[in-house]
mmCIF file of C-alpha atoms in Angstrom:
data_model
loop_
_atom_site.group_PDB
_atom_site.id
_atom_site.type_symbol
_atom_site.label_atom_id
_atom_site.label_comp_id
_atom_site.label_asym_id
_atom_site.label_seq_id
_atom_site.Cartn_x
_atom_site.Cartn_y
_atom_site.Cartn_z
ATOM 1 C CA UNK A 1 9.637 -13.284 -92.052
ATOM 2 C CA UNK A 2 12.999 -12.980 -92.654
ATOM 3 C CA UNK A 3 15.954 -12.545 -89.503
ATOM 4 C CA UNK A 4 15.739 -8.194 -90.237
ATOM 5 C CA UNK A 5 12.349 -8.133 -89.649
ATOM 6 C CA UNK A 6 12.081 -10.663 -86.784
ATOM 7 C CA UNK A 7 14.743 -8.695 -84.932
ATOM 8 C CA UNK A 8 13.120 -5.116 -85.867
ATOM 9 C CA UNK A 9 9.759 -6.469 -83.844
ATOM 10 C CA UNK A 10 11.933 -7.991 -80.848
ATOM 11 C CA UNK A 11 13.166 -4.503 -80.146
ATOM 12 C CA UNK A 12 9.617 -3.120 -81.252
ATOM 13 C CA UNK A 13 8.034 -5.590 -78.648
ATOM 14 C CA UNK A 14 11.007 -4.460 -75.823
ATOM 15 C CA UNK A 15 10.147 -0.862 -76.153
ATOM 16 C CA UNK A 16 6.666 -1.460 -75.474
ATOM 17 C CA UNK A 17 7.361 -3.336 -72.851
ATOM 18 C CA UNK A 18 9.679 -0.940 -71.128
ATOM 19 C CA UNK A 19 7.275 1.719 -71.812
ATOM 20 C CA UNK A 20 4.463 0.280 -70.182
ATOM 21 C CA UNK A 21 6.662 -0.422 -67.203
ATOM 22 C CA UNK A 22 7.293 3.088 -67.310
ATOM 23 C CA UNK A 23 3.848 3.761 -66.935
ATOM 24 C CA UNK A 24 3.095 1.837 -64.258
ATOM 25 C CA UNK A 25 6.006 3.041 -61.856
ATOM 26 C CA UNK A 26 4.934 6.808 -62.678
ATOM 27 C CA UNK A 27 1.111 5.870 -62.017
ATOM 28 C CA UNK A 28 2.054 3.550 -58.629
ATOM 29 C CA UNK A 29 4.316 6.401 -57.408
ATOM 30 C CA UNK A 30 2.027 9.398 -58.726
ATOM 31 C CA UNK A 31 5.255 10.721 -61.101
ATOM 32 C CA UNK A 32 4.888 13.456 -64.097
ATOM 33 C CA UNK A 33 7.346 14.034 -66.085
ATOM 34 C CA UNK A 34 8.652 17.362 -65.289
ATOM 35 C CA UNK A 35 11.833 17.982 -63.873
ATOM 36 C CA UNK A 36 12.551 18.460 -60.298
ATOM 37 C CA UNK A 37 12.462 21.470 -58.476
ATOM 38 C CA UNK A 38 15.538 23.722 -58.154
ATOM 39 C CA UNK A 39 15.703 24.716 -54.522
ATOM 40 C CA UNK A 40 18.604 27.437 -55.068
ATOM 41 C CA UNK A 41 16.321 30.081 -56.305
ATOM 42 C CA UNK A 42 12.992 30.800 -53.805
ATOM 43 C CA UNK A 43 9.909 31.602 -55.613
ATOM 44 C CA UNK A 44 6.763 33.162 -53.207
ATOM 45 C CA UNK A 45 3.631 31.714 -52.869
ATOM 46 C CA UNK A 46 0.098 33.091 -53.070
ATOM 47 C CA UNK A 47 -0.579 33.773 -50.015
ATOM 48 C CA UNK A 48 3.896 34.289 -48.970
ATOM 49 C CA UNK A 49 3.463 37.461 -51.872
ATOM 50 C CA UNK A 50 -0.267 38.890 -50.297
ATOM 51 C CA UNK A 51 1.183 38.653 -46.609
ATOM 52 C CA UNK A 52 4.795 40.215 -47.701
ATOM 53 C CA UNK A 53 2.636 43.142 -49.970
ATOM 54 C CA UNK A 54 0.505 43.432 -47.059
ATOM 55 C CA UNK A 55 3.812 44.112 -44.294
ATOM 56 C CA UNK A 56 5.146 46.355 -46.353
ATOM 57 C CA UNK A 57 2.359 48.738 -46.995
ATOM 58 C CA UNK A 58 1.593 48.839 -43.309
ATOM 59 C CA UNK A 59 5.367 49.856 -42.793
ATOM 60 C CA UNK A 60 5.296 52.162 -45.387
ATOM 61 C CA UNK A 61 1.418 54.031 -43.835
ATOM 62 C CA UNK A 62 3.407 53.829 -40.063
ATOM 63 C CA UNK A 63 6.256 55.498 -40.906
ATOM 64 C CA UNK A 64 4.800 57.959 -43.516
ATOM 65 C CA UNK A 65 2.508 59.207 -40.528
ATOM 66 C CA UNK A 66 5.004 59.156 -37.794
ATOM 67 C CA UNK A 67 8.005 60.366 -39.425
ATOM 68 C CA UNK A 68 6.835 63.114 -42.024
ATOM 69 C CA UNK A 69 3.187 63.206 -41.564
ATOM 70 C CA UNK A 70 2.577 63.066 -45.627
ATOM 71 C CA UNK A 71 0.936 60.602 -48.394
ATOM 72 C CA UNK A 72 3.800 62.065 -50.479
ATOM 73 C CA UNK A 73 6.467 60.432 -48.803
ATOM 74 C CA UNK A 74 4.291 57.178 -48.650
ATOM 75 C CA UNK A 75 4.389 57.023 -52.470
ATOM 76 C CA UNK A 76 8.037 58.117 -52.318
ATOM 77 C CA UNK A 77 8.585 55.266 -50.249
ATOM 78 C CA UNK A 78 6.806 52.572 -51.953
ATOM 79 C CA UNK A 79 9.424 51.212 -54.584
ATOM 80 C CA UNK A 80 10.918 50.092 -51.415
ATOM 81 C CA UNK A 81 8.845 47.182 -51.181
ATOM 82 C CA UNK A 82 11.123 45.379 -53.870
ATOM 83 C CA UNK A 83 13.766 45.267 -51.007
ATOM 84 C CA UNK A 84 11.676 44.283 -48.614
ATOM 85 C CA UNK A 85 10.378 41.833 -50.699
ATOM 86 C CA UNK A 86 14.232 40.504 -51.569
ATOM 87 C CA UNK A 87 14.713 40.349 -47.776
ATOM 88 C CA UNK A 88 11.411 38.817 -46.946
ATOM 89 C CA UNK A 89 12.353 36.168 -49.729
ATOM 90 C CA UNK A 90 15.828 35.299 -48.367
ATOM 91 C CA UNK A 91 14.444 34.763 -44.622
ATOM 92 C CA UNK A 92 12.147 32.261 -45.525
ATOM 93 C CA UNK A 93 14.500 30.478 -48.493
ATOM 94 C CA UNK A 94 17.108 30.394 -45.168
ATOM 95 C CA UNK A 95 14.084 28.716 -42.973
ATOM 96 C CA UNK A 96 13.410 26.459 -46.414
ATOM 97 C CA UNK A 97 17.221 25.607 -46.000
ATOM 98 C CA UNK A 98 17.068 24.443 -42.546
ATOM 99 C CA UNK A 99 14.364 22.453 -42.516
ATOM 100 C CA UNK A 100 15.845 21.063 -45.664
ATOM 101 C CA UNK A 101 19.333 19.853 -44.107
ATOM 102 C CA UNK A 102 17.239 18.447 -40.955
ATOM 103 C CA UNK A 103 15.210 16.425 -43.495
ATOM 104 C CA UNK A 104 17.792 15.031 -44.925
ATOM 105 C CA UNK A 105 19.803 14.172 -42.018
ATOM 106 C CA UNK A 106 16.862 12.119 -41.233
ATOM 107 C CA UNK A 107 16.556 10.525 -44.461
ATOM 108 C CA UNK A 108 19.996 9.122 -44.623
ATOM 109 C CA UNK A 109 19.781 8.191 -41.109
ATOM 110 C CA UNK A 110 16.942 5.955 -42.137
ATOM 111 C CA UNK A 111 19.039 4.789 -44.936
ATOM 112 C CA UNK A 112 21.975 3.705 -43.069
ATOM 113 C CA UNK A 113 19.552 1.834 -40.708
ATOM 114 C CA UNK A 114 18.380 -0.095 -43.545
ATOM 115 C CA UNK A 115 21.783 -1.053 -44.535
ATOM 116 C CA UNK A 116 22.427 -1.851 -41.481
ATOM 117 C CA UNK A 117 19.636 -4.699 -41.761
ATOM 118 C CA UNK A 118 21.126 -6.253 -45.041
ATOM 119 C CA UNK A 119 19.486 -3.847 -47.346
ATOM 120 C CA UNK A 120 21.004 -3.155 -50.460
ATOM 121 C CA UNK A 121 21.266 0.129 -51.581
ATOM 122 C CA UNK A 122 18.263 0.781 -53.293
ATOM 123 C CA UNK A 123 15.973 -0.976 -51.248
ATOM 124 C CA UNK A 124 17.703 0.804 -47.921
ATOM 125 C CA UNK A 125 16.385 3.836 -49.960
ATOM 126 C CA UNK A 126 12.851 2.488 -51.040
ATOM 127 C CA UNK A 127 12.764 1.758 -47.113
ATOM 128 C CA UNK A 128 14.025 4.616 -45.853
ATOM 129 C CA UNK A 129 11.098 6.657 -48.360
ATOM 130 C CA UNK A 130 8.331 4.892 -46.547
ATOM 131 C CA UNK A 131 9.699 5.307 -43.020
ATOM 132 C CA UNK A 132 10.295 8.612 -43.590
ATOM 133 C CA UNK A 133 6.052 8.837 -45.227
ATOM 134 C CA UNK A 134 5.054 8.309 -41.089
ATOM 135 C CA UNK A 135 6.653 11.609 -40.097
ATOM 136 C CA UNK A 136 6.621 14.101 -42.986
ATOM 137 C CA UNK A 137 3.765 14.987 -45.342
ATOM 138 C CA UNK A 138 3.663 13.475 -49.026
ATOM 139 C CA UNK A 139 4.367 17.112 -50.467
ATOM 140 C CA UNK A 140 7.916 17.787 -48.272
ATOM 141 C CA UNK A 141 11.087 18.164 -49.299
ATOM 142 C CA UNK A 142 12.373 14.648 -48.624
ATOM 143 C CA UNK A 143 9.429 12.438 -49.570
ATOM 144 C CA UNK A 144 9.496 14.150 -52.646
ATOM 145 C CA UNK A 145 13.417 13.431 -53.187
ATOM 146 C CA UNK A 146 13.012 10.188 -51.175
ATOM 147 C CA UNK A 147 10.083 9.551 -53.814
ATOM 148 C CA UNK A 148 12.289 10.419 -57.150
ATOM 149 C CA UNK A 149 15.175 8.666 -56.403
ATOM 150 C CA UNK A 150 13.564 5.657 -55.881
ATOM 151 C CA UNK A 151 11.736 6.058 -58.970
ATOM 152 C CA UNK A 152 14.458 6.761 -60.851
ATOM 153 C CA UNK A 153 16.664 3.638 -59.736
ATOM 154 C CA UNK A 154 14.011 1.388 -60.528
ATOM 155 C CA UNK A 155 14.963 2.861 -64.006
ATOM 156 C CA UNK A 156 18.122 1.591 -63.769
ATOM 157 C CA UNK A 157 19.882 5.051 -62.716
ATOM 158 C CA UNK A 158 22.915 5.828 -60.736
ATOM 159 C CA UNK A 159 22.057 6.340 -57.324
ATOM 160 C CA UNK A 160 25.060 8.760 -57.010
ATOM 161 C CA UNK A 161 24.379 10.649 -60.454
ATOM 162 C CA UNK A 162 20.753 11.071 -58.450
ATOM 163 C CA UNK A 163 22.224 12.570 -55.369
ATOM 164 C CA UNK A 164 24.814 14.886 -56.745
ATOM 165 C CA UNK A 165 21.779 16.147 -58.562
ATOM 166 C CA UNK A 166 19.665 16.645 -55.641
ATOM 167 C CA UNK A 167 22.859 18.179 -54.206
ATOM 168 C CA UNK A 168 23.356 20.946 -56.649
ATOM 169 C CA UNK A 169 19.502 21.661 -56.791
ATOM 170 C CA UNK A 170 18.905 21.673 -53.111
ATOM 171 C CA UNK A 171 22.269 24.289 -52.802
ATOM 172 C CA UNK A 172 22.903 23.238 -49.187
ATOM 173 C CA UNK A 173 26.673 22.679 -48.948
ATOM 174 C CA UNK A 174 25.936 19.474 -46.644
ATOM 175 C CA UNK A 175 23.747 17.678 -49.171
ATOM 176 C CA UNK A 176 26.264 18.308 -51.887
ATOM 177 C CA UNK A 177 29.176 17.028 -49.694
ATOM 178 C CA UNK A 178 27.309 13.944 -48.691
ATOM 179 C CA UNK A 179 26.949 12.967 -52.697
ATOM 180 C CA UNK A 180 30.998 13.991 -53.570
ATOM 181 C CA UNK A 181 31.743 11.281 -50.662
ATOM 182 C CA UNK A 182 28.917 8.697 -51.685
ATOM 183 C CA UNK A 183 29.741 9.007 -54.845
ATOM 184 C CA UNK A 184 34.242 8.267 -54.362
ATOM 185 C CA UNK A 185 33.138 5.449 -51.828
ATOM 186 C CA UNK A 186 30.870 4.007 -54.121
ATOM 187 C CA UNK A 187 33.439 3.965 -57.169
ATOM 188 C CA UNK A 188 36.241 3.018 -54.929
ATOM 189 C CA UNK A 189 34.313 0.247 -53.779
ATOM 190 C CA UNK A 190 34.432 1.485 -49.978
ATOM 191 C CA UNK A 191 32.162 0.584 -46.467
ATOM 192 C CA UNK A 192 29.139 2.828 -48.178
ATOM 193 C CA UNK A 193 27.731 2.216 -44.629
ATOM 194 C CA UNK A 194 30.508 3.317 -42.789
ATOM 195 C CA UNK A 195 30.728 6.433 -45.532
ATOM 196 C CA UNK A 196 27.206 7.317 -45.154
ATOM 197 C CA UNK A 197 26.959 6.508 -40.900
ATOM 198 C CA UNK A 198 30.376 9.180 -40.573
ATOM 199 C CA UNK A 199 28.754 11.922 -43.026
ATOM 200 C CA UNK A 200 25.220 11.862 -41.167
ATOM 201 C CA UNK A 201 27.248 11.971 -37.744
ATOM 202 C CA UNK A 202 29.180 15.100 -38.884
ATOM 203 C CA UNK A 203 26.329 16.854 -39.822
ATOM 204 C CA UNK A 204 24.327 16.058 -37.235
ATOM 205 C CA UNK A 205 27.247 17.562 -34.520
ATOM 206 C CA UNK A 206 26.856 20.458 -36.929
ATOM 207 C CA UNK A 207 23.440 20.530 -36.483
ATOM 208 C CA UNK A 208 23.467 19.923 -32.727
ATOM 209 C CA UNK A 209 26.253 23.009 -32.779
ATOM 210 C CA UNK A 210 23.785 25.601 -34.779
ATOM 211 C CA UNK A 211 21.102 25.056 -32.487
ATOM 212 C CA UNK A 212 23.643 25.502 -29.411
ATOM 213 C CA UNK A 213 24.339 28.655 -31.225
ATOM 214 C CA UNK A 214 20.939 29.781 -32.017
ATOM 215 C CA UNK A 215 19.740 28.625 -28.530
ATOM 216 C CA UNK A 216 21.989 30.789 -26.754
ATOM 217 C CA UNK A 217 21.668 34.167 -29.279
ATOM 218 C CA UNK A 218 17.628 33.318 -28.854
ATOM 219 C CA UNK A 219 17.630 35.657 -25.748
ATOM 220 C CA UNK A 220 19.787 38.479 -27.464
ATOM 221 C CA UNK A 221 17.986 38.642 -30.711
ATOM 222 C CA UNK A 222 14.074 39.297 -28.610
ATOM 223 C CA UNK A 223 16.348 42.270 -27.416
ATOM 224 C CA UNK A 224 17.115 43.323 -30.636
ATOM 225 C CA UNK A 225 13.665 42.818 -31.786
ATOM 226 C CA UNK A 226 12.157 44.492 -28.568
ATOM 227 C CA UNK A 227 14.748 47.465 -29.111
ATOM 228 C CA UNK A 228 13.768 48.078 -32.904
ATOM 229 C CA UNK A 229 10.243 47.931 -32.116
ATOM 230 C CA UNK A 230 10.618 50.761 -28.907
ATOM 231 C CA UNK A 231 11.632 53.978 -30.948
ATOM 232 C CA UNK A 232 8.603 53.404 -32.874
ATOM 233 C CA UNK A 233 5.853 52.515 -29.738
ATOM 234 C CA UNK A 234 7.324 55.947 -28.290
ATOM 235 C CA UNK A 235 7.199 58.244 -31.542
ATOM 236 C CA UNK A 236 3.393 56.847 -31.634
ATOM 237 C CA UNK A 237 2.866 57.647 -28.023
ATOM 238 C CA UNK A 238 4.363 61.192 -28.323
ATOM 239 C CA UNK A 239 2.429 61.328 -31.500
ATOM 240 C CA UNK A 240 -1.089 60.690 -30.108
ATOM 241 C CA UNK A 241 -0.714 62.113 -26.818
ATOM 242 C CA UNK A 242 0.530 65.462 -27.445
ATOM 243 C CA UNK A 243 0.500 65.777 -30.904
ATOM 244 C CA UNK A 244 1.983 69.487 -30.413
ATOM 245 C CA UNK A 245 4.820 68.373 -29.046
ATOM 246 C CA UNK A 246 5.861 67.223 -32.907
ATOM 247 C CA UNK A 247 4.061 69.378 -34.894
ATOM 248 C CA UNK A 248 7.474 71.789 -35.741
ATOM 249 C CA UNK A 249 8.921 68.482 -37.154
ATOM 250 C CA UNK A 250 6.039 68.546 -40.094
ATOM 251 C CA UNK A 251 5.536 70.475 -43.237
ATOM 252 C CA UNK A 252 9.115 72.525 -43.144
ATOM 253 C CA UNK A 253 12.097 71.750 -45.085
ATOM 254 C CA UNK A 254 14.542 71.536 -41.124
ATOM 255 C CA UNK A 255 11.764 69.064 -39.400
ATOM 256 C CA UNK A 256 11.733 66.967 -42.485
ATOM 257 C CA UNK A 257 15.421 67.298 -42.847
ATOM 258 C CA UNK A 258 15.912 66.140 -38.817
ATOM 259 C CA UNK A 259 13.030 63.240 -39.089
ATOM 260 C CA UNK A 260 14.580 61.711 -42.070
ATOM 261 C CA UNK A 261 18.042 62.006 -40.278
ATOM 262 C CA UNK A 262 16.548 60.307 -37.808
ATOM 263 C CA UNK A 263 15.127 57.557 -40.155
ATOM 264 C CA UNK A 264 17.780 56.760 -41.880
ATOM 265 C CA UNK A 265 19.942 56.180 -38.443
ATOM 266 C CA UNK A 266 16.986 53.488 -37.250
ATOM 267 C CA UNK A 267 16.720 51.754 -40.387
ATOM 268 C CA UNK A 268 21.030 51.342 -40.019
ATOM 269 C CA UNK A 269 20.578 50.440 -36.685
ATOM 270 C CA UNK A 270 18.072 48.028 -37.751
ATOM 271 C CA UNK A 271 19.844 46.447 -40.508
ATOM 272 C CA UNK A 272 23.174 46.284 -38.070
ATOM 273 C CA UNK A 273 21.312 44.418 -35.479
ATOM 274 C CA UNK A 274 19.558 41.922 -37.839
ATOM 275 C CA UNK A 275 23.397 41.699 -38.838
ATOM 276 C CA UNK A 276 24.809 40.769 -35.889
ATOM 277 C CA UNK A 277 22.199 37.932 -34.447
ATOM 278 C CA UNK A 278 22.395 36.237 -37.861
ATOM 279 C CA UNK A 279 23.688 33.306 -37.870
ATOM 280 C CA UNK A 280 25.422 32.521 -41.912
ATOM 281 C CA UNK A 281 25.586 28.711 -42.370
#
C-alpha cells in the first residue's frame, strides 16, 4: 500500500475513533443531538394551556352574568382570551426567569468552589454538575446547562463560546454579563476565580436586594389582590340577594351602557395595580 492510501485509512481509522467516542459521551450523559432550548421565547405546556383556557372561560361566564346578564356578551368577550393568554404566558416566563438566575447563581458558586480546590476549569464544571444533581432534578434548568457544557468541553469546545451561548438563549441580562466578563478574563489571561467569585457576589447582592424588595411590596400587593377581588364578591352578593336591586342595569341600551362603563374602569384599575406592585428586573 502505497504512503496515499496508508494516510487515507489513518484519518479513516481517527474518524471512527472520534465517532465512537462521540457515542459513548452522548450515551454516558443521556445527550441527543438537538439543539438546546431557547429560553427567550415561553412556550405553554399541556396542562399550563388547559389551566390558562380553563381561567379564562370562568372569567369570561362571571363577568358575562354579573355585568350584562347575556351569553352574547360572553361570545363577544371570548377573543379576549388571546390576551389573557399573552399575560398568563409572560407571568410564568418571569417566574421561569427567576428561578433561572437563582440556579445559576448556584451553579457558579459551586464552580468557583471547585476552583478554589485546584480544579481546573472544566473539571470545576464537571464538579460543580454533580453537586448541583443533589439539589435540583435531572430535567432543570441548570443540570441541563450544567449537563451540556460539560459535554461539550469534553469535545474540545470553548468553555466561554458555551456560556455566551447559554447567555443569549437563557435572555437573563445576568447570565449574559457573567459570559462577556468570563470570556475578557479568560483571553486576557486574568484571576478567572477572582472574575467568577466578584460576578456571583454582585448578583447575589442583587438577588438579596429583589427579595428585600419583593419582601416588603408582599404585604401591598395581597391588598391589591384583595381589592380587585372585592368589587366582584359584592356585585355577586347584590346579585343573588336581591336580584331586583340590578335588574334596570340588564337588557336596555343605558344599564348596559353604565355596566360596561363600569367594566372598563375595573379592568384599568386592575391593570394599574398589577402595574404598580411589579417589580421589572
Amino acid at each position: 500500500m502505497n504512503s496515499a492510501g496508508k494516510e487515507k485509512q489513518s484519518k479513516s481509522e481517527k474518524k471512527t475513533i472520534v465517532n465512537a467516542y462521540k457515542k459513548r459521551r452522548k450515551k454516558r450523559h443521556g445527550i441527543r443531538d438537538k439543539p438546546m432550548q431557547d429560553y427567550r421565547e415561553y412556550h405553554f405546556s399541556v396542562k399550563e394551556g388547559i389551566k390558562g383556557v380553563a381561567v379564562y372561560v370562568v372569567l369570561d361566564m362571571v363577568v358575562s352574568y354579573l355585568f350584562f346578564n347575556s351569553i352574547a356578551v360572553f361570545a363577544v368577550l371570548l377573543p379576549g382570551i388571546f390576551l389573557f393568554l399573552k399575560e398568563y404566558r409572560q407571568e410564568l416566563a418571569r417566574r421561569r426567569a427567576r428561578e433561572m438566575r437563582q440556579q445559576f447563581l448556584d451553579g457558579m458558586q459551586m464552580t468557583a468552589a471547585s476552583l478554589q480546590a485546584g480544579y481546573s476549569i472544566e473539571n470545576a464544571f464537571h464538579e460543580a454538575w454533580k453537586e448541583l444533581g443533589k439539589i435540583y432534578g435531572q430535567d432543570t434548568f441548570i443540570i441541563r446547562e450544567f449537563r451540556h457544557l460539560v459535554t461539550q468541553m469534553e469535545m474540545n469546545r470553548n468553555v466561554e463560546e458555551l456560556l455566551n451561548s447559554l447567555g443569549q438563549r437563557s435572555g437573563i441580562e445576568d447570565i449574559k454579563s457573567f459570559a462577556e466578563v468570563f470570556e475578557t478574563a479568560k483571553r486576557t489571561g486574568g484571576d478567572l476565580l477572582a472574575v467568577i467569585r466578584n460576578t456571583v457576589s454582585c448578583m447575589r447582592q442583587r438577588q438579596e436586594t429583589l427579595a428585600e424588595i419583593e419582601t416588603c411590596l408582599a404585604g401591598k400587593v395581597m391588598e391589591q389582590n384583595v381589592m380587585s377581588v372585592v368589587p366582584i364578591l359584592i356585585l355577586a352578593y347584590v346579585r343573588l340577594s336581591s336580584p331586583e336591586f340590578l335588574a334596570s342595569m340588564y337588557g336596555n341600551v343605558t344599564g348596559t351602557a353604565v355596566m360596561t362603563i363600569c367594566f372598563g374602569v375595573y379592568l384599568a384599575a386592575w391593570f394599574w395595580g398589577r402595574k404598580i406592585v411589579r417589580i421589572e428586573v
